[in-house]
Amino acid sequence: MINVTKLTDIGFWLSIRPTPLSKAFALGFLLFFLLLIASKIALRVYAAQNKRQLTKADKKLYDLIQSLLLTMGSLGIIWTFFALEGIPILAARGWVLLWLLGLIIWIYVIVRFYMIEYTDFKVKLAERQRLEKYLPKKSGA
């Protein structure tokens, strides 16, 4: 049973010598972080299969998401290894808080890109295609 009251204790999160992770928690963390890396690979394969249909903005969005998945997955695996081995400073739970903060900031950047730049690009592309249908096509001579 997880003691939820520990999660509200600042000493629990900032302890330099935390108790080592149990094997079950370590396996859970490891599977989660490996899932992030596997998602990156799947997104890469999807983008490669559809690269002719992707616009420049689509590619940038996919690159941002892939970077997030690979970086956070790799950092998580490294922290899980240190936590499982019980290495004093590198296994501190404060790193998880920094990891979560980085994740939140990165997600904010991706959502901001999607809401502002990506949608603007799509609107401009649709407008350009609408206007180009009235222009004469180049003849292949």
mmCIF file of N, CA and C in Angstrom:
data_model
loop_
_atom_site.group_PDB
_atom_site.id
_atom_site.type_symbol
_atom_site.label_atom_id
_atom_site.label_comp_id
_atom_site.label_asym_id
_atom_site.label_seq_id
_atom_site.Cartn_x
_atom_site.Cartn_y
_atom_site.Cartn_z
ATOM 1 N N MET A 1 0.841 -1.176 0.000
ATOM 2 C CA MET A 1 0.000 0.000 0.000
ATOM 3 C C MET A 1 0.891 1.246 0.000
ATOM 4 N N ILE A 2 0.531 2.210 -0.812
ATOM 5 C CA ILE A 2 1.303 3.443 -0.912
ATOM 6 C C ILE A 2 0.818 4.416 0.154
ATOM 7 N N ASN A 3 1.766 4.982 0.874
ATOM 8 C CA ASN A 3 1.444 5.977 1.887
ATOM 9 C C ASN A 3 1.394 7.348 1.206
ATOM 10 N N VAL A 4 0.200 7.833 0.947
ATOM 11 C CA VAL A 4 0.005 9.080 0.205
ATOM 12 C C VAL A 4 0.459 10.291 1.014
ATOM 13 N N THR A 5 0.440 10.205 2.335
ATOM 14 C CA THR A 5 0.852 11.352 3.153
ATOM 15 C C THR A 5 2.329 11.665 2.967
ATOM 16 N N LYS A 6 3.114 10.657 2.598
ATOM 17 C CA LYS A 6 4.536 10.906 2.330
ATOM 18 C C LYS A 6 4.719 11.834 1.142
ATOM 19 N N LEU A 7 3.819 11.744 0.178
ATOM 20 C CA LEU A 7 3.945 12.547 -1.033
ATOM 21 C C LEU A 7 3.814 14.038 -0.767
ATOM 22 N N THR A 8 3.196 14.409 0.338
ATOM 23 C CA THR A 8 3.045 15.823 0.678
ATOM 24 C C THR A 8 4.196 16.335 1.537
ATOM 25 N N ASP A 9 5.069 15.444 1.958
ATOM 26 C CA ASP A 9 6.201 15.824 2.807
ATOM 27 C C ASP A 9 7.369 16.275 1.928
ATOM 28 N N ILE A 10 7.846 17.495 2.124
ATOM 29 C CA ILE A 10 8.944 18.040 1.315
ATOM 30 C C ILE A 10 10.240 17.255 1.529
ATOM 31 N N GLY A 11 10.412 16.710 2.716
ATOM 32 C CA GLY A 11 11.599 15.909 2.998
ATOM 33 C C GLY A 11 11.649 14.633 2.172
ATOM 34 N N PHE A 12 10.490 14.096 1.845
ATOM 35 C CA PHE A 12 10.413 12.898 1.003
ATOM 36 C C PHE A 12 10.980 13.188 -0.381
ATOM 37 N N TRP A 13 10.642 14.349 -0.928
ATOM 38 C CA TRP A 13 11.059 14.686 -2.286
ATOM 39 C C TRP A 13 12.495 15.194 -2.369
ATOM 40 N N LEU A 14 12.965 15.862 -1.330
ATOM 41 C CA LEU A 14 14.287 16.482 -1.402
ATOM 42 C C LEU A 14 15.361 15.726 -0.640
ATOM 43 N N SER A 15 15.060 14.535 -0.200
ATOM 44 C CA SER A 15 16.044 13.731 0.514
ATOM 45 C C SER A 15 17.183 13.339 -0.430
ATOM 46 N N ILE A 16 18.420 13.564 0.027
ATOM 47 C CA ILE A 16 19.575 13.221 -0.801
ATOM 48 C C ILE A 16 19.827 11.714 -0.785
ATOM 49 N N ARG A 17 19.449 11.047 0.280
ATOM 50 C CA ARG A 17 19.618 9.599 0.392
ATOM 51 C C ARG A 17 18.255 8.923 0.535
ATOM 52 N N PRO A 18 17.512 8.825 -0.578
ATOM 53 C CA PRO A 18 16.192 8.201 -0.491
ATOM 54 C C PRO A 18 16.305 6.684 -0.357
ATOM 55 N N THR A 19 15.240 6.082 0.109
ATOM 56 C CA THR A 19 15.227 4.619 0.159
ATOM 57 C C THR A 19 15.178 4.097 -1.275
ATOM 58 N N PRO A 20 15.850 2.981 -1.545
ATOM 59 C CA PRO A 20 15.840 2.455 -2.921
ATOM 60 C C PRO A 20 14.431 2.067 -3.364
ATOM 61 N N LEU A 21 14.213 2.122 -4.661
ATOM 62 C CA LEU A 21 12.928 1.730 -5.229
ATOM 63 C C LEU A 21 12.728 0.228 -5.084
ATOM 64 N N SER A 22 11.494 -0.163 -4.899
ATOM 65 C CA SER A 22 11.209 -1.595 -4.911
ATOM 66 C C SER A 22 11.306 -2.083 -6.352
ATOM 67 N N LYS A 23 11.469 -3.372 -6.531
ATOM 68 C CA LYS A 23 11.606 -3.932 -7.883
ATOM 69 C C LYS A 23 10.338 -3.681 -8.708
ATOM 70 N N ALA A 24 9.168 -3.741 -8.059
ATOM 71 C CA ALA A 24 7.918 -3.532 -8.785
ATOM 72 C C ALA A 24 7.810 -2.093 -9.300
ATOM 73 N N PHE A 25 8.139 -1.119 -8.453
ATOM 74 C CA PHE A 25 8.103 0.272 -8.899
ATOM 75 C C PHE A 25 9.150 0.531 -9.978
ATOM 76 N N ALA A 26 10.331 -0.032 -9.811
ATOM 77 C CA ALA A 26 11.378 0.156 -10.812
ATOM 78 C C ALA A 26 10.940 -0.422 -12.157
ATOM 79 N N LEU A 27 10.311 -1.592 -12.129
ATOM 80 C CA LEU A 27 9.834 -2.191 -13.370
ATOM 81 C C LEU A 27 8.736 -1.337 -13.995
ATOM 82 N N GLY A 28 7.844 -0.807 -13.179
ATOM 83 C CA GLY A 28 6.790 0.064 -13.687
ATOM 84 C C GLY A 28 7.345 1.324 -14.335
ATOM 85 N N PHE A 29 8.293 1.969 -13.647
ATOM 86 C CA PHE A 29 8.927 3.161 -14.217
ATOM 87 C C PHE A 29 9.661 2.813 -15.508
ATOM 88 N N LEU A 30 10.399 1.713 -15.490
ATOM 89 C CA LEU A 30 11.164 1.305 -16.665
ATOM 90 C C LEU A 30 10.240 1.048 -17.854
ATOM 91 N N LEU A 31 9.127 0.359 -17.629
ATOM 92 C CA LEU A 31 8.186 0.100 -18.721
ATOM 93 C C LEU A 31 7.570 1.391 -19.248
ATOM 94 N N PHE A 32 7.251 2.320 -18.348
ATOM 95 C CA PHE A 32 6.692 3.602 -18.777
ATOM 96 C C PHE A 32 7.690 4.368 -19.653
ATOM 97 N N PHE A 33 8.945 4.430 -19.216
ATOM 98 C CA PHE A 33 9.940 5.183 -19.975
ATOM 99 C C PHE A 33 10.290 4.487 -21.291
ATOM 100 N N LEU A 34 10.262 3.155 -21.296
ATOM 101 C CA LEU A 34 10.476 2.426 -22.551
ATOM 102 C C LEU A 34 9.302 2.641 -23.505
ATOM 103 N N LEU A 35 8.106 2.797 -22.963
ATOM 104 C CA LEU A 35 6.935 3.096 -23.780
ATOM 105 C C LEU A 35 7.087 4.461 -24.454
ATOM 106 N N LEU A 36 7.673 5.417 -23.755
ATOM 107 C CA LEU A 36 7.924 6.729 -24.363
ATOM 108 C C LEU A 36 8.872 6.597 -25.557
ATOM 109 N N ILE A 37 9.926 5.818 -25.380
ATOM 110 C CA ILE A 37 10.899 5.642 -26.469
ATOM 111 C C ILE A 37 10.276 4.863 -27.626
ATOM 112 N N ALA A 38 9.472 3.846 -27.310
ATOM 113 C CA ALA A 38 8.793 3.084 -28.362
ATOM 114 C C ALA A 38 7.807 3.972 -29.122
ATOM 115 N N SER A 39 7.159 4.892 -28.428
ATOM 116 C CA SER A 39 6.243 5.832 -29.080
ATOM 117 C C SER A 39 7.000 6.746 -30.034
ATOM 118 N N LYS A 40 8.196 7.126 -29.653
ATOM 119 C CA LYS A 40 9.027 7.958 -30.519
ATOM 120 C C LYS A 40 9.352 7.203 -31.805
ATOM 121 N N ILE A 41 9.709 5.933 -31.659
ATOM 122 C CA ILE A 41 10.048 5.118 -32.830
ATOM 123 C C ILE A 41 8.823 4.943 -33.726
ATOM 124 N N ALA A 42 7.662 4.685 -33.119
ATOM 125 C CA ALA A 42 6.435 4.516 -33.902
ATOM 126 C C ALA A 42 6.073 5.803 -34.647
ATOM 127 N N LEU A 43 6.235 6.941 -33.997
ATOM 128 C CA LEU A 43 5.949 8.217 -34.644
ATOM 129 C C LEU A 43 6.921 8.475 -35.786
ATOM 130 N N ARG A 44 8.161 8.083 -35.602
ATOM 131 C CA ARG A 44 9.178 8.245 -36.648
ATOM 132 C C ARG A 44 8.825 7.406 -37.879
ATOM 133 N N VAL A 45 8.394 6.163 -37.639
ATOM 134 C CA VAL A 45 8.009 5.280 -38.740
ATOM 135 C C VAL A 45 6.785 5.847 -39.461
ATOM 136 N N TYR A 46 5.803 6.313 -38.697
ATOM 137 C CA TYR A 46 4.601 6.899 -39.293
ATOM 138 C C TYR A 46 4.959 8.114 -40.148
ATOM 139 N N ALA A 47 5.810 8.978 -39.635
ATOM 140 C CA ALA A 47 6.204 10.177 -40.376
ATOM 141 C C ALA A 47 6.982 9.801 -41.641
ATOM 142 N N ALA A 48 7.808 8.769 -41.551
ATOM 143 C CA ALA A 48 8.581 8.347 -42.722
ATOM 144 C C ALA A 48 7.670 7.760 -43.805
ATOM 145 N N GLN A 49 6.631 7.040 -43.399
ATOM 146 C CA GLN A 49 5.710 6.455 -44.372
ATOM 147 C C GLN A 49 4.843 7.513 -45.048
ATOM 148 N N ASN A 50 4.571 8.601 -44.362
ATOM 149 C CA ASN A 50 3.692 9.640 -44.894
ATOM 150 C C ASN A 50 4.433 10.931 -45.216
ATOM 151 N N LYS A 51 5.721 10.864 -45.473
ATOM 152 C CA LYS A 51 6.495 12.097 -45.614
ATOM 153 C C LYS A 51 6.108 12.928 -46.830
ATOM 154 N N ARG A 52 5.557 12.327 -47.852
ATOM 155 C CA ARG A 52 5.137 13.108 -49.024
ATOM 156 C C ARG A 52 3.896 13.944 -48.730
ATOM 157 N N GLN A 53 3.093 13.496 -47.791
ATOM 158 C CA GLN A 53 1.860 14.201 -47.464
ATOM 159 C C GLN A 53 2.050 15.238 -46.354
ATOM 160 N N LEU A 54 3.198 15.209 -45.699
ATOM 161 C CA LEU A 54 3.426 16.110 -44.571
ATOM 162 C C LEU A 54 3.920 17.464 -45.044
ATOM 163 N N THR A 55 3.382 18.503 -44.439
ATOM 164 C CA THR A 55 3.854 19.851 -44.721
ATOM 165 C C THR A 55 5.055 20.143 -43.817
ATOM 166 N N LYS A 56 5.641 21.292 -44.044
ATOM 167 C CA LYS A 56 6.784 21.708 -43.227
ATOM 168 C C LYS A 56 6.381 21.832 -41.755
ATOM 169 N N ALA A 57 5.195 22.368 -41.500
ATOM 170 C CA ALA A 57 4.708 22.518 -40.120
ATOM 171 C C ALA A 57 4.445 21.146 -39.481
ATOM 172 N N ASP A 58 3.913 20.199 -40.268
ATOM 173 C CA ASP A 58 3.697 18.845 -39.749
ATOM 174 C C ASP A 58 5.024 18.217 -39.320
ATOM 175 N N LYS A 59 6.019 18.384 -40.158
ATOM 176 C CA LYS A 59 7.335 17.811 -39.844
ATOM 177 C C LYS A 59 7.914 18.421 -38.573
ATOM 178 N N LYS A 60 7.779 19.733 -38.429
ATOM 179 C CA LYS A 60 8.301 20.384 -37.230
ATOM 180 C C LYS A 60 7.549 19.912 -35.987
ATOM 181 N N LEU A 61 6.238 19.776 -36.097
ATOM 182 C CA LEU A 61 5.442 19.284 -34.969
ATOM 183 C C LEU A 61 5.860 17.872 -34.598
ATOM 184 N N TYR A 62 6.014 17.003 -35.585
ATOM 185 C CA TYR A 62 6.455 15.632 -35.308
ATOM 186 C C TYR A 62 7.855 15.609 -34.700
ATOM 187 N N ASP A 63 8.732 16.480 -35.179
ATOM 188 C CA ASP A 63 10.089 16.536 -34.619
ATOM 189 C C ASP A 63 10.071 16.974 -33.156
ATOM 190 N N LEU A 64 9.240 17.949 -32.831
ATOM 191 C CA LEU A 64 9.127 18.390 -31.439
ATOM 192 C C LEU A 64 8.632 17.265 -30.538
ATOM 193 N N ILE A 65 7.618 16.562 -31.001
ATOM 194 C CA ILE A 65 7.062 15.467 -30.191
ATOM 195 C C ILE A 65 8.074 14.336 -30.056
ATOM 196 N N GLN A 66 8.774 14.011 -31.138
ATOM 197 C CA GLN A 66 9.782 12.951 -31.075
ATOM 198 C C GLN A 66 10.909 13.312 -30.120
ATOM 199 N N SER A 67 11.336 14.552 -30.133
ATOM 200 C CA SER A 67 12.389 14.995 -29.222
ATOM 201 C C SER A 67 11.931 14.872 -27.774
ATOM 202 N N LEU A 68 10.691 15.272 -27.518
ATOM 203 C CA LEU A 68 10.133 15.145 -26.168
ATOM 204 C C LEU A 68 10.144 13.687 -25.718
ATOM 205 N N LEU A 69 9.639 12.804 -26.542
ATOM 206 C CA LEU A 69 9.529 11.396 -26.158
ATOM 207 C C LEU A 69 10.897 10.762 -25.920
ATOM 208 N N LEU A 70 11.835 11.017 -26.819
ATOM 209 C CA LEU A 70 13.161 10.403 -26.675
ATOM 210 C C LEU A 70 13.916 10.956 -25.471
ATOM 211 N N THR A 71 13.909 12.254 -25.299
ATOM 212 C CA THR A 71 14.640 12.863 -24.198
ATOM 213 C C THR A 71 14.069 12.465 -22.850
ATOM 214 N N MET A 72 12.759 12.590 -22.701
ATOM 215 C CA MET A 72 12.143 12.269 -21.415
ATOM 216 C C MET A 72 12.220 10.777 -21.122
ATOM 217 N N GLY A 73 12.087 9.948 -22.139
ATOM 218 C CA GLY A 73 12.230 8.505 -21.934
ATOM 219 C C GLY A 73 13.639 8.133 -21.512
ATOM 220 N N SER A 74 14.634 8.715 -22.159
ATOM 221 C CA SER A 74 16.034 8.417 -21.828
ATOM 222 C C SER A 74 16.397 8.912 -20.430
ATOM 223 N N LEU A 75 16.006 10.129 -20.119
ATOM 224 C CA LEU A 75 16.291 10.663 -18.779
ATOM 225 C C LEU A 75 15.592 9.835 -17.698
ATOM 226 N N GLY A 76 14.386 9.394 -17.989
ATOM 227 C CA GLY A 76 13.658 8.562 -17.043
ATOM 228 C C GLY A 76 14.328 7.222 -16.808
ATOM 229 N N ILE A 77 14.824 6.611 -17.867
ATOM 230 C CA ILE A 77 15.525 5.326 -17.720
ATOM 231 C C ILE A 77 16.794 5.506 -16.902
ATOM 232 N N ILE A 78 17.513 6.580 -17.148
ATOM 233 C CA ILE A 78 18.739 6.842 -16.380
ATOM 234 C C ILE A 78 18.400 7.037 -14.908
ATOM 235 N N TRP A 79 17.357 7.834 -14.608
ATOM 236 C CA TRP A 79 16.978 8.034 -13.206
ATOM 237 C C TRP A 79 16.531 6.721 -12.566
ATOM 238 N N THR A 80 15.772 5.917 -13.299
ATOM 239 C CA THR A 80 15.315 4.632 -12.762
ATOM 240 C C THR A 80 16.490 3.734 -12.429
ATOM 241 N N PHE A 81 17.503 3.726 -13.269
ATOM 242 C CA PHE A 81 18.692 2.928 -12.983
ATOM 243 C C PHE A 81 19.358 3.391 -11.692
ATOM 244 N N PHE A 82 19.549 4.696 -11.554
ATOM 245 C CA PHE A 82 20.173 5.220 -10.340
ATOM 246 C C PHE A 82 19.313 4.950 -9.101
ATOM 247 N N ALA A 83 18.004 5.087 -9.253
ATOM 248 C CA ALA A 83 17.109 4.845 -8.119
ATOM 249 C C ALA A 83 17.102 3.371 -7.737
ATOM 250 N N LEU A 84 17.154 2.498 -8.714
ATOM 251 C CA LEU A 84 17.170 1.063 -8.439
ATOM 252 C C LEU A 84 18.467 0.647 -7.758
ATOM 253 N N GLU A 85 19.554 1.250 -8.176
ATOM 254 C CA GLU A 85 20.854 0.938 -7.577
ATOM 255 C C GLU A 85 21.052 1.645 -6.241
ATOM 256 N N GLY A 86 20.263 2.658 -5.965
ATOM 257 C CA GLY A 86 20.356 3.354 -4.689
ATOM 258 C C GLY A 86 21.552 4.290 -4.596
ATOM 259 N N ILE A 87 21.970 4.855 -5.705
ATOM 260 C CA ILE A 87 23.085 5.792 -5.722
ATOM 261 C C ILE A 87 22.602 7.093 -5.076
ATOM 262 N N PRO A 88 23.244 7.552 -4.001
ATOM 263 C CA PRO A 88 22.686 8.599 -3.137
ATOM 264 C C PRO A 88 22.129 9.843 -3.821
ATOM 265 N N ILE A 89 22.934 10.656 -4.440
ATOM 266 C CA ILE A 89 22.438 11.934 -4.948
ATOM 267 C C ILE A 89 21.696 11.755 -6.268
ATOM 268 N N LEU A 90 22.160 10.855 -7.112
ATOM 269 C CA LEU A 90 21.544 10.692 -8.422
ATOM 270 C C LEU A 90 20.197 9.980 -8.367
ATOM 271 N N ALA A 91 19.903 9.314 -7.256
ATOM 272 C CA ALA A 91 18.618 8.623 -7.101
ATOM 273 C C ALA A 91 17.595 9.482 -6.371
ATOM 274 N N ALA A 92 17.942 10.705 -6.044
ATOM 275 C CA ALA A 92 17.036 11.569 -5.285
ATOM 276 C C ALA A 92 15.731 11.789 -6.046
ATOM 277 N N ARG A 93 14.655 11.862 -5.292
ATOM 278 C CA ARG A 93 13.344 12.034 -5.915
ATOM 279 C C ARG A 93 13.146 13.448 -6.446
ATOM 280 N N GLY A 94 14.011 14.344 -6.071
ATOM 281 C CA GLY A 94 13.945 15.701 -6.608
ATOM 282 C C GLY A 94 14.144 15.718 -8.111
ATOM 283 N N TRP A 95 14.884 14.741 -8.628
ATOM 284 C CA TRP A 95 15.085 14.646 -10.070
ATOM 285 C C TRP A 95 13.762 14.350 -10.774
ATOM 286 N N VAL A 96 12.884 13.607 -10.114
ATOM 287 C CA VAL A 96 11.568 13.331 -10.701
ATOM 288 C C VAL A 96 10.773 14.634 -10.806
ATOM 289 N N LEU A 97 10.893 15.475 -9.787
ATOM 290 C CA LEU A 97 10.202 16.771 -9.846
ATOM 291 C C LEU A 97 10.744 17.628 -10.992
ATOM 292 N N LEU A 98 12.071 17.623 -11.169
ATOM 293 C CA LEU A 98 12.660 18.365 -12.289
ATOM 294 C C LEU A 98 12.229 17.759 -13.623
ATOM 295 N N TRP A 99 12.151 16.426 -13.664
ATOM 296 C CA TRP A 99 11.709 15.735 -14.870
ATOM 297 C C TRP A 99 10.273 16.149 -15.207
ATOM 298 N N LEU A 100 9.405 16.184 -14.194
ATOM 299 C CA LEU A 100 8.020 16.594 -14.406
ATOM 300 C C LEU A 100 7.918 18.054 -14.839
ATOM 301 N N LEU A 101 8.721 18.910 -14.240
ATOM 302 C CA LEU A 101 8.739 20.319 -14.630
ATOM 303 C C LEU A 101 9.177 20.466 -16.093
ATOM 304 N N GLY A 102 10.224 19.750 -16.460
ATOM 305 C CA GLY A 102 10.676 19.772 -17.854
ATOM 306 C C GLY A 102 9.616 19.255 -18.806
ATOM 307 N N LEU A 103 8.915 18.209 -18.398
ATOM 308 C CA LEU A 103 7.850 17.654 -19.217
ATOM 309 C C LEU A 103 6.728 18.663 -19.415
ATOM 310 N N ILE A 104 6.342 19.335 -18.352
ATOM 311 C CA ILE A 104 5.271 20.330 -18.437
ATOM 312 C C ILE A 104 5.674 21.490 -19.347
ATOM 313 N N ILE A 105 6.903 21.971 -19.188
ATOM 314 C CA ILE A 105 7.378 23.073 -20.031
ATOM 315 C C ILE A 105 7.422 22.651 -21.495
ATOM 316 N N TRP A 106 7.914 21.443 -21.745
ATOM 317 C CA TRP A 106 8.025 20.964 -23.117
ATOM 318 C C TRP A 106 6.643 20.788 -23.748
ATOM 319 N N ILE A 107 5.706 20.255 -22.999
ATOM 320 C CA ILE A 107 4.343 20.101 -23.511
ATOM 321 C C ILE A 107 3.737 21.474 -23.799
ATOM 322 N N TYR A 108 4.009 22.455 -22.934
ATOM 323 C CA TYR A 108 3.527 23.819 -23.165
ATOM 324 C C TYR A 108 4.085 24.363 -24.485
ATOM 325 N N VAL A 109 5.363 24.153 -24.740
ATOM 326 C CA VAL A 109 5.980 24.643 -25.979
ATOM 327 C C VAL A 109 5.333 23.980 -27.195
ATOM 328 N N ILE A 110 5.081 22.678 -27.114
ATOM 329 C CA ILE A 110 4.480 21.964 -28.235
ATOM 330 C C ILE A 110 3.043 22.437 -28.465
ATOM 331 N N VAL A 111 2.280 22.581 -27.400
ATOM 332 C CA VAL A 111 0.893 23.031 -27.534
ATOM 333 C C VAL A 111 0.853 24.464 -28.061
ATOM 334 N N ARG A 112 1.757 25.302 -27.582
ATOM 335 C CA ARG A 112 1.825 26.686 -28.068
ATOM 336 C C ARG A 112 2.161 26.718 -29.556
ATOM 337 N N PHE A 113 3.130 25.900 -29.979
ATOM 338 C CA PHE A 113 3.467 25.812 -31.403
ATOM 339 C C PHE A 113 2.244 25.376 -32.195
ATOM 340 N N TYR A 114 1.532 24.375 -31.701
ATOM 341 C CA TYR A 114 0.363 23.864 -32.411
ATOM 342 C C TYR A 114 -0.744 24.910 -32.493
ATOM 343 N N MET A 115 -0.987 25.602 -31.388
ATOM 344 C CA MET A 115 -2.092 26.564 -31.344
ATOM 345 C C MET A 115 -1.801 27.820 -32.170
ATOM 346 N N ILE A 116 -0.557 28.243 -32.215
ATOM 347 C CA ILE A 116 -0.238 29.513 -32.877
ATOM 348 C C ILE A 116 0.344 29.288 -34.273
ATOM 349 N N GLU A 117 1.535 28.734 -34.337
ATOM 350 C CA GLU A 117 2.242 28.650 -35.612
ATOM 351 C C GLU A 117 1.635 27.614 -36.558
ATOM 352 N N TYR A 118 1.304 26.443 -36.021
ATOM 353 C CA TYR A 118 0.793 25.358 -36.853
ATOM 354 C C TYR A 118 -0.544 25.723 -37.487
ATOM 355 N N THR A 119 -1.467 26.242 -36.685
ATOM 356 C CA THR A 119 -2.782 26.603 -37.234
ATOM 357 C C THR A 119 -2.675 27.784 -38.198
ATOM 358 N N ASP A 120 -1.791 28.746 -37.906
ATOM 359 C CA ASP A 120 -1.576 29.858 -38.843
ATOM 360 C C ASP A 120 -1.046 29.341 -40.172
ATOM 361 N N PHE A 121 -0.125 28.406 -40.118
ATOM 362 C CA PHE A 121 0.440 27.837 -41.335
ATOM 363 C C PHE A 121 -0.651 27.132 -42.137
ATOM 364 N N LYS A 122 -1.497 26.359 -41.460
ATOM 365 C CA LYS A 122 -2.560 25.626 -42.152
ATOM 366 C C LYS A 122 -3.562 26.589 -42.794
ATOM 367 N N VAL A 123 -3.889 27.674 -42.101
ATOM 368 C CA VAL A 123 -4.818 28.660 -42.653
ATOM 369 C C VAL A 123 -4.192 29.330 -43.880
ATOM 370 N N LYS A 124 -2.932 29.708 -43.805
ATOM 371 C CA LYS A 124 -2.264 30.341 -44.939
ATOM 372 C C LYS A 124 -2.150 29.383 -46.121
ATOM 373 N N LEU A 125 -1.886 28.112 -45.847
ATOM 374 C CA LEU A 125 -1.780 27.114 -46.907
ATOM 375 C C LEU A 125 -3.125 26.930 -47.608
ATOM 376 N N ALA A 126 -4.195 26.856 -46.845
ATOM 377 C CA ALA A 126 -5.527 26.703 -47.435
ATOM 378 C C ALA A 126 -5.892 27.931 -48.280
ATOM 379 N N GLU A 127 -5.555 29.107 -47.787
ATOM 380 C CA GLU A 127 -5.837 30.340 -48.537
ATOM 381 C C GLU A 127 -5.026 30.380 -49.830
ATOM 382 N N ARG A 128 -3.770 29.998 -49.765
ATOM 383 C CA ARG A 128 -2.930 29.981 -50.960
ATOM 384 C C ARG A 128 -3.466 28.982 -51.989
ATOM 385 N N GLN A 129 -3.896 27.802 -51.527
ATOM 386 C CA GLN A 129 -4.454 26.808 -52.446
ATOM 387 C C GLN A 129 -5.763 27.301 -53.057
ATOM 388 N N ARG A 130 -6.553 28.022 -52.273
ATOM 389 C CA ARG A 130 -7.814 28.564 -52.784
ATOM 390 C C ARG A 130 -7.551 29.592 -53.885
ATOM 391 N N LEU A 131 -6.530 30.438 -53.683
ATOM 392 C CA LEU A 131 -6.213 31.456 -54.689
ATOM 393 C C LEU A 131 -5.525 30.859 -55.908
ATOM 394 N N GLU A 132 -4.726 29.831 -55.730
ATOM 395 C CA GLU A 132 -3.986 29.250 -56.851
ATOM 396 C C GLU A 132 -4.878 28.498 -57.821
ATOM 397 N N LYS A 133 -6.073 28.114 -57.393
ATOM 398 C CA LYS A 133 -6.944 27.394 -58.314
ATOM 399 C C LYS A 133 -7.438 28.306 -59.436
ATOM 400 N N TYR A 134 -7.335 29.614 -59.250
ATOM 401 C CA TYR A 134 -7.742 30.553 -60.274
ATOM 402 C C TYR A 134 -6.578 30.948 -61.204
ATOM 403 N N LEU A 135 -5.361 30.595 -60.827
ATOM 404 C CA LEU A 135 -4.207 30.945 -61.639
ATOM 405 C C LEU A 135 -3.968 29.871 -62.688
ATOM 406 N N PRO A 136 -3.421 30.284 -63.836
ATOM 407 C CA PRO A 136 -3.146 29.278 -64.882
ATOM 408 C C PRO A 136 -2.022 28.332 -64.439
ATOM 409 N N LYS A 137 -2.155 27.096 -64.837
ATOM 410 C CA LYS A 137 -1.147 26.081 -64.505
ATOM 411 C C LYS A 137 0.022 26.186 -65.471
ATOM 412 N N LYS A 138 1.203 25.816 -64.988
ATOM 413 C CA LYS A 138 2.381 25.807 -65.867
ATOM 414 C C LYS A 138 2.263 24.643 -66.817
ATOM 415 N N SER A 139 2.534 24.928 -68.070
ATOM 416 C CA SER A 139 2.479 23.845 -69.070
ATOM 417 C C SER A 139 3.873 23.227 -69.198
ATOM 418 N N GLY A 140 3.906 21.941 -69.293
ATOM 419 C CA GLY A 140 5.196 21.253 -69.419
ATOM 420 C C GLY A 140 5.623 21.190 -70.852
ATOM 421 N N ALA A 141 6.436 22.169 -71.306
ATOM 422 C CA ALA A 141 6.840 22.215 -72.709
ATOM 423 C C ALA A 141 8.244 21.873 -72.879
#
